Amino acid sequence: MKTIKNTYLILALLAAGNLCLTACEDTLAENPDSYYTRKDFFVDAAHAEMAVTGIYNMLYVLYKDIDGQNTAASDDIIFPSGGASTDNGRRDMGHYTLFTSNKSLETLWNGKYEQLNRANYCIQNIESMKGYSQNEELQKLVSEAKFLRAQAAFDLVRYWGDVPFKTHYSDSYEDAYMPRTGREEIYDQIVQDLDDAKEILSWADASSSPEKVTQGAVRALLMRVLLTRAGYSLQMDGKLARPDDALRKEYFESVIDEWEAFEENGYHGFYEGGYEALFKGFSEGVLNSRESLFEVAFCYPYGGGWGCGIGPKVAAPNVAVGEASKYMGRGNAYYLAVPEWRGFYECATAETTDEKGKAVTEEIPVDQRRDVTICTYQYTWDDALMNHVKKEDTRGRNWYPGKWRREWIPSGNTKDLNSTDINYCMLRYADVVLMAAEAYNETGNTGKAWELLGKVRERAGATQVKTLAAYREVQPNLYDLPYFNSGSAQDDFRTALYWERGLELAFEGQRKYDLIRWGILAEALQLFGKDTAANSGSSKLYLAPDNFVPGKHELLPIPLDEMQVNHMLGGINNPGY
């Protein structure tokens, strides 16, 4: 299973040893800790590939939990489990109670700079190799490295705003510390890197692995970058701001250009098995390059938290250590779903009778995404049965992200109680379609926007709609939103898109950043925290709405350690910290 994944993780270990790059301030000041010198290492394509694989390896390090889950677990759909308990880690990040000394924050900062600096190191040295300008293999490796550099830089901007940034590797101590670079300058470099990469890399085909960068992944990330750049972000004065209308129009038109390239190529599309099969496939280890544009690879013994840290709760099997692999393992369920979202998916009603013959009305999901996205049960362990037992929760206080599950991993394939082989899909085709729909709407072609939104709904089995009134008619439980209320055709579509991106992409790491770029994160948290069942018990579980401070929490703070050692930051952290 996943032979490419195994190969790349093995190479990553070798590359990590040869490149051994650490935190921001350290990596910029030290040579790679290895018996290889750069002169001796970058001698052929095989060694260059090993070096680039060392950049991929940083995605494994970061996305096993912190980057893929912790940073995004604080929106109107997901929140950390554990209530008001503090941990100086994921809970404090998700509840908006983090301090600059937060350990997950520090790990994230250091990891992103290590990814960035590995990419700089590879690009600089591979481009200097003899015969580079005539060697397509080396040029493709540099293009992969540019994608990975762009991805790291994009996250640095989304998480922290204006940050120290450079595009070359250096080993001088004097060059280790840098002042902030304006985010627009960083965005220019991100776009340039992605434009360069898409000119070199090939489109995927049926034989491609989504664990390796292809042209579709590059264009999809570029679309995401452009939409984010066109939206709101928190500035150093503590205010949300976005570019002027003319610049925004340019960005939206560029998104449409990328979408048209997808249409022209024609390979990427929706997974033919349907929505549930798509996500079961992730848990089963299926590599699907049609809808899945780019995945972060995990493979035992270097597993991740998908289906374990994020997924339904599964009690550890109470069996001898040698027998544990026969069972599901443990699902720690570090995150919970805001339960009201389950009621937003389109359903039909059917009249049935209960065990006493009494007539009851049953809701049957029309939208296939509902029962995939939100899981309403957990698995307890029964010593008498010597097996797991499914336990439903009717209240909604313990409902889980359901897209990755222990129970969907093939039976007898538990390799570790606390991690899984499930990949994280960073970019997928459905998101590309919705990004294109947004760009069309923002440039005035709202009819085309509804058409594309309809394609996403069609795959899910939901009713096709072309107006906001029709959208709300088939989903009557949707809340009245305190934003996008001008009554214009564009605002009507923005309302539908607000819901549709949540229904389609919940828990996949984009929702918080959608709400920030739309300028409504604070309002969305208040809307969903007001009457949620998650807070209906004796203690509140969903704490982000109470703790979020507008003009502060749209960005993370720079870690304390970096503030103390990098004198060129002038002792000034992000607003509010």
Short mmCIF file of C-alpha atoms in Angstrom, two decimals, residues 247-547:
data_model
loop_
_atom_site.label_atom_id
_atom_site.label_comp_id
_atom_site.label_asym_id
_atom_site.label_seq_id
_atom_site.Cartn_x
_atom_site.Cartn_y
_atom_site.Cartn_z
CA LEU A 247 -6.35 45.22 -7.25
CA ARG A 248 -8.98 42.83 -5.95
CA LYS A 249 -10.47 42.60 -9.43
CA GLU A 250 -7.05 41.68 -10.82
CA TYR A 251 -6.68 38.91 -8.25
CA PHE A 252 -10.15 37.50 -8.94
CA GLU A 253 -9.50 37.55 -12.68
CA SER A 254 -6.25 35.65 -12.10
CA VAL A 255 -8.19 33.02 -10.13
CA ILE A 256 -10.49 32.61 -13.13
CA ASP A 257 -7.44 32.21 -15.40
CA GLU A 258 -6.25 29.32 -13.22
CA TRP A 259 -9.70 27.74 -13.27
CA GLU A 260 -9.81 27.93 -17.05
CA ALA A 261 -6.49 26.08 -17.13
CA PHE A 262 -8.10 23.28 -15.10
CA GLU A 263 -10.99 23.13 -17.53
CA GLU A 264 -8.70 23.11 -20.53
CA ASN A 265 -6.59 20.28 -19.14
CA GLY A 266 -9.67 18.26 -18.23
CA TYR A 267 -8.14 15.56 -16.01
CA HIS A 268 -9.14 16.71 -12.54
CA GLY A 269 -12.70 16.29 -11.36
CA PHE A 270 -14.83 14.78 -8.62
CA TYR A 271 -13.96 11.33 -7.31
CA GLU A 272 -16.16 8.96 -9.24
CA GLY A 273 -17.13 6.87 -6.23
CA GLY A 274 -18.90 9.76 -4.50
CA TYR A 275 -18.32 11.84 -1.38
CA GLU A 276 -18.36 9.05 1.19
CA ALA A 277 -16.10 6.86 -0.92
CA LEU A 278 -13.65 9.75 -1.29
CA PHE A 279 -13.14 10.08 2.44
CA LYS A 280 -13.28 6.37 3.16
CA GLY A 281 -10.56 6.10 0.54
CA PHE A 282 -8.29 8.40 2.53
CA SER A 283 -8.67 6.14 5.57
CA GLU A 284 -8.20 3.02 3.45
CA GLY A 285 -4.99 4.32 1.90
CA VAL A 286 -6.34 4.94 -1.61
CA LEU A 287 -4.23 7.33 -3.67
CA ASN A 288 -6.61 9.22 -5.94
CA SER A 289 -5.09 11.93 -8.11
CA ARG A 290 -8.33 13.00 -9.81
CA GLU A 291 -9.94 14.93 -6.95
CA SER A 292 -7.02 14.91 -4.52
CA LEU A 293 -4.53 17.44 -5.87
CA PHE A 294 -1.94 17.30 -3.11
CA GLU A 295 -1.62 15.20 0.04
CA VAL A 296 0.77 15.18 2.98
CA ALA A 297 1.98 11.59 3.27
CA PHE A 298 1.99 9.52 6.45
CA CYS A 299 3.21 5.97 6.87
CA TYR A 300 4.01 3.87 9.93
CA PRO A 301 6.16 4.33 11.96
CA TYR A 302 5.90 8.02 10.99
CA GLY A 303 2.14 8.29 11.33
CA GLY A 304 -0.17 11.25 11.84
CA GLY A 305 -3.23 12.25 13.83
CA TRP A 306 -5.80 11.98 11.04
CA GLY A 307 -8.51 9.55 12.16
CA CYS A 308 -6.95 9.51 15.62
CA GLY A 309 -6.30 13.01 16.97
CA ILE A 310 -9.04 14.32 14.69
CA GLY A 311 -11.92 11.87 14.23
CA PRO A 312 -14.48 10.01 16.35
CA LYS A 313 -13.44 8.90 19.82
CA VAL A 314 -12.35 5.27 20.10
CA ALA A 315 -11.42 3.72 23.45
CA ALA A 316 -8.13 1.87 23.57
CA PRO A 317 -8.62 -1.92 23.37
CA ASN A 318 -8.05 -3.52 26.77
CA VAL A 319 -5.98 -6.39 25.44
CA ALA A 320 -2.41 -7.58 25.54
CA VAL A 321 0.01 -5.38 23.63
CA GLY A 322 0.60 -8.03 21.00
CA GLU A 323 -3.13 -8.33 20.32
CA ALA A 324 -3.88 -4.61 19.93
CA SER A 325 -3.23 -4.59 16.17
CA LYS A 326 -6.33 -6.73 15.64
CA TYR A 327 -8.57 -3.90 16.85
CA MET A 328 -9.20 -0.29 15.88
CA GLY A 329 -6.63 1.29 18.11
CA ARG A 330 -7.34 4.52 19.96
CA GLY A 331 -9.12 7.64 18.76
CA ASN A 332 -8.18 10.49 21.08
CA ALA A 333 -10.73 12.89 19.59
CA TYR A 334 -8.93 16.13 20.36
CA TYR A 335 -11.56 18.11 18.44
CA LEU A 336 -15.34 18.40 18.45
CA ALA A 337 -17.86 19.59 15.86
CA VAL A 338 -20.18 22.53 16.43
CA PRO A 339 -23.31 20.35 16.44
CA GLU A 340 -25.72 22.74 14.75
CA TRP A 341 -23.94 22.20 11.42
CA ARG A 342 -25.44 18.72 11.14
CA GLY A 343 -28.87 20.33 10.85
CA PHE A 344 -27.83 22.56 7.94
CA TYR A 345 -27.47 19.74 5.40
CA GLU A 346 -30.44 19.10 3.14
CA CYS A 347 -32.73 16.32 4.41
CA ALA A 348 -36.05 14.73 3.54
CA THR A 349 -38.60 13.35 5.98
CA ALA A 350 -40.15 9.90 6.12
CA GLU A 351 -42.91 8.53 8.31
CA THR A 352 -41.96 5.36 10.18
CA THR A 353 -43.02 3.57 13.37
CA ASP A 354 -41.00 2.88 16.48
CA GLU A 355 -40.78 -0.44 18.35
CA LYS A 356 -44.09 0.32 20.08
CA GLY A 357 -45.87 1.01 16.82
CA LYS A 358 -46.00 4.75 17.36
CA ALA A 359 -45.68 6.92 14.25
CA VAL A 360 -42.49 8.95 14.12
CA THR A 361 -41.02 11.32 11.58
CA GLU A 362 -37.49 10.44 10.53
CA GLU A 363 -35.03 12.75 8.83
CA ILE A 364 -33.18 11.16 5.94
CA PRO A 365 -30.17 13.03 4.55
CA VAL A 366 -30.49 14.03 0.92
CA ASP A 367 -27.02 15.56 1.10
CA GLN A 368 -24.52 12.70 1.35
CA ARG A 369 -22.03 14.94 3.11
CA ARG A 370 -23.90 15.14 6.41
CA ASP A 371 -23.09 11.73 7.87
CA VAL A 372 -19.58 11.74 6.47
CA THR A 373 -18.70 15.14 7.88
CA ILE A 374 -20.16 14.94 11.39
CA CYS A 375 -20.00 11.75 13.39
CA THR A 376 -22.57 11.39 16.20
CA TYR A 377 -21.10 8.35 17.93
CA GLN A 378 -18.00 7.04 19.61
CA TYR A 379 -16.63 3.58 20.34
CA THR A 380 -16.31 2.36 23.91
CA TRP A 381 -14.55 -0.85 24.92
CA ASP A 382 -16.53 -3.80 26.35
CA ASP A 383 -14.40 -6.23 28.35
CA ALA A 384 -17.12 -8.87 28.32
CA LEU A 385 -17.43 -8.81 24.54
CA MET A 386 -13.72 -8.16 24.07
CA ASN A 387 -14.57 -5.68 21.38
CA HIS A 388 -15.49 -2.07 20.65
CA VAL A 389 -19.13 -1.01 20.97
CA LYS A 390 -20.70 1.91 19.12
CA LYS A 391 -22.35 4.46 21.42
CA GLU A 392 -24.60 7.17 19.97
CA ASP A 393 -24.83 10.67 21.46
CA THR A 394 -28.20 12.32 20.88
CA ARG A 395 -27.38 15.60 22.66
CA GLY A 396 -24.69 16.93 20.35
CA ARG A 397 -22.15 17.76 23.04
CA ASN A 398 -19.81 15.06 21.81
CA TRP A 399 -20.06 14.98 18.04
CA TYR A 400 -16.86 14.66 16.09
CA PRO A 401 -15.25 15.53 12.76
CA GLY A 402 -16.00 12.36 10.81
CA LYS A 403 -14.02 12.58 7.58
CA TRP A 404 -11.18 10.42 8.89
CA ARG A 405 -12.06 7.41 11.06
CA ARG A 406 -10.38 4.47 12.71
CA GLU A 407 -13.28 2.23 11.71
CA TRP A 408 -12.62 2.91 8.02
CA ILE A 409 -9.05 1.66 8.17
CA PRO A 410 -8.99 -1.92 6.82
CA SER A 411 -9.54 -4.48 9.57
CA GLY A 412 -6.41 -5.75 11.24
CA ASN A 413 -4.31 -2.90 9.88
CA THR A 414 -3.78 -1.02 13.15
CA LYS A 415 -0.06 -0.38 13.37
CA ASP A 416 -0.06 2.12 16.21
CA LEU A 417 -2.65 2.87 18.90
CA ASN A 418 -2.04 6.61 18.72
CA SER A 419 -1.40 7.39 15.05
CA THR A 420 -2.53 6.33 11.59
CA ASP A 421 -1.31 6.10 8.00
CA ILE A 422 -4.13 8.37 6.79
CA ASN A 423 -2.91 11.18 4.52
CA TYR A 424 -3.97 14.79 4.87
CA CYS A 425 -5.43 16.18 1.65
CA MET A 426 -4.25 19.79 1.52
CA LEU A 427 -5.76 20.66 -1.88
CA ARG A 428 -8.71 19.04 -3.61
CA TYR A 429 -10.78 19.69 -6.68
CA ALA A 430 -14.05 20.59 -4.92
CA ASP A 431 -12.28 23.52 -3.29
CA VAL A 432 -10.96 24.62 -6.69
CA VAL A 433 -14.52 24.67 -8.05
CA LEU A 434 -15.78 26.76 -5.13
CA MET A 435 -12.84 29.15 -5.38
CA ALA A 436 -13.62 29.66 -9.06
CA ALA A 437 -17.28 30.25 -8.21
CA GLU A 438 -16.28 32.94 -5.72
CA ALA A 439 -14.06 34.68 -8.27
CA TYR A 440 -16.80 34.68 -10.91
CA ASN A 441 -19.25 36.19 -8.45
CA GLU A 442 -16.80 38.89 -7.39
CA THR A 443 -16.25 39.88 -11.02
CA GLY A 444 -19.97 40.13 -11.72
CA ASN A 445 -20.67 36.77 -13.37
CA THR A 446 -22.99 35.50 -10.65
CA GLY A 447 -24.80 33.12 -13.00
CA LYS A 448 -21.56 31.23 -13.64
CA ALA A 449 -20.90 31.22 -9.90
CA TRP A 450 -24.23 29.46 -9.20
CA GLU A 451 -23.48 26.97 -11.97
CA LEU A 452 -20.18 25.96 -10.35
CA LEU A 453 -21.66 25.81 -6.86
CA GLY A 454 -24.29 23.52 -8.34
CA LYS A 455 -21.61 21.09 -9.53
CA VAL A 456 -20.39 20.65 -5.95
CA ARG A 457 -23.93 20.11 -4.68
CA GLU A 458 -24.71 17.69 -7.51
CA ARG A 459 -21.87 15.37 -6.49
CA ALA A 460 -23.20 15.43 -2.91
CA GLY A 461 -26.74 14.52 -4.02
CA ALA A 462 -28.11 17.89 -2.90
CA THR A 463 -30.78 19.80 -4.82
CA GLN A 464 -29.62 22.09 -7.60
CA VAL A 465 -30.44 25.74 -6.85
CA LYS A 466 -29.80 29.04 -8.63
CA THR A 467 -31.09 31.59 -6.12
CA LEU A 468 -30.60 32.22 -2.42
CA ALA A 469 -34.33 31.76 -1.83
CA ALA A 470 -34.19 28.28 -3.37
CA TYR A 471 -31.03 27.50 -1.42
CA ARG A 472 -32.71 28.35 1.88
CA GLU A 473 -35.92 26.54 0.91
CA VAL A 474 -34.19 23.16 0.69
CA GLN A 475 -32.13 23.89 3.81
CA PRO A 476 -34.64 25.63 6.12
CA ASN A 477 -32.49 25.35 9.25
CA LEU A 478 -29.83 27.77 8.00
CA TYR A 479 -29.29 30.73 10.31
CA ASP A 480 -30.06 34.29 9.31
CA LEU A 481 -26.62 35.78 8.79
CA PRO A 482 -25.70 39.24 10.11
CA TYR A 483 -23.51 39.85 7.04
CA PHE A 484 -23.95 39.88 3.24
CA ASN A 485 -27.39 41.42 3.63
CA SER A 486 -27.53 44.10 0.95
CA GLY A 487 -29.99 42.12 -1.14
CA SER A 488 -27.76 42.32 -4.21
CA ALA A 489 -27.23 39.26 -6.40
CA GLN A 490 -23.57 39.18 -5.36
CA ASP A 491 -24.39 39.28 -1.65
CA ASP A 492 -27.00 36.56 -2.10
CA PHE A 493 -24.35 34.34 -3.61
CA ARG A 494 -21.86 35.25 -0.87
CA THR A 495 -24.41 33.99 1.66
CA ALA A 496 -24.83 30.70 -0.19
CA LEU A 497 -21.06 30.36 -0.54
CA TYR A 498 -20.60 30.96 3.19
CA TRP A 499 -22.73 27.89 3.83
CA GLU A 500 -21.54 25.77 0.94
CA ARG A 501 -17.83 26.07 1.74
CA GLY A 502 -18.65 25.02 5.29
CA LEU A 503 -20.81 22.07 4.22
CA GLU A 504 -18.25 20.82 1.69
CA LEU A 505 -14.89 21.64 3.30
CA ALA A 506 -15.56 21.39 7.05
CA PHE A 507 -12.53 20.37 9.14
CA GLU A 508 -10.13 20.47 6.17
CA GLY A 509 -8.19 23.46 7.49
CA GLN A 510 -9.59 26.36 5.44
CA ARG A 511 -12.67 27.60 7.28
CA LYS A 512 -10.97 29.91 9.78
CA TYR A 513 -9.00 31.57 6.99
CA ASP A 514 -12.12 31.95 4.83
CA LEU A 515 -13.81 33.80 7.68
CA ILE A 516 -10.76 36.04 8.21
CA ARG A 517 -10.44 37.00 4.54
CA TRP A 518 -14.17 37.71 4.42
CA GLY A 519 -13.72 39.91 7.50
CA ILE A 520 -16.33 38.07 9.61
CA LEU A 521 -14.51 35.66 11.94
CA ALA A 522 -15.55 37.50 15.11
CA GLU A 523 -19.18 37.76 13.97
CA ALA A 524 -19.33 34.07 12.98
CA LEU A 525 -18.00 32.94 16.34
CA GLN A 526 -20.62 35.04 18.13
CA LEU A 527 -23.41 33.72 15.92
CA PHE A 528 -22.58 30.09 16.57
CA GLY A 529 -21.60 30.44 20.21
CA LYS A 530 -24.86 32.07 21.21
CA ASP A 531 -27.15 29.05 21.57
CA THR A 532 -25.04 26.03 20.68
CA ALA A 533 -25.80 22.65 22.23
CA ALA A 534 -22.07 22.33 22.85
CA ASN A 535 -22.55 24.78 25.73
CA SER A 536 -25.87 23.44 27.00
CA GLY A 537 -24.49 21.27 29.81
CA SER A 538 -23.08 22.16 33.18
CA SER A 539 -19.92 23.52 31.59
CA LYS A 540 -19.13 25.25 28.32
CA LEU A 541 -17.13 23.34 25.74
CA TYR A 542 -17.04 25.84 22.85
CA LEU A 543 -15.07 28.73 24.30
CA ALA A 544 -13.75 30.58 21.25
CA PRO A 545 -16.80 32.91 21.02
CA ASP A 546 -16.20 34.16 24.57
CA ASN A 547 -12.45 34.61 24.22
#
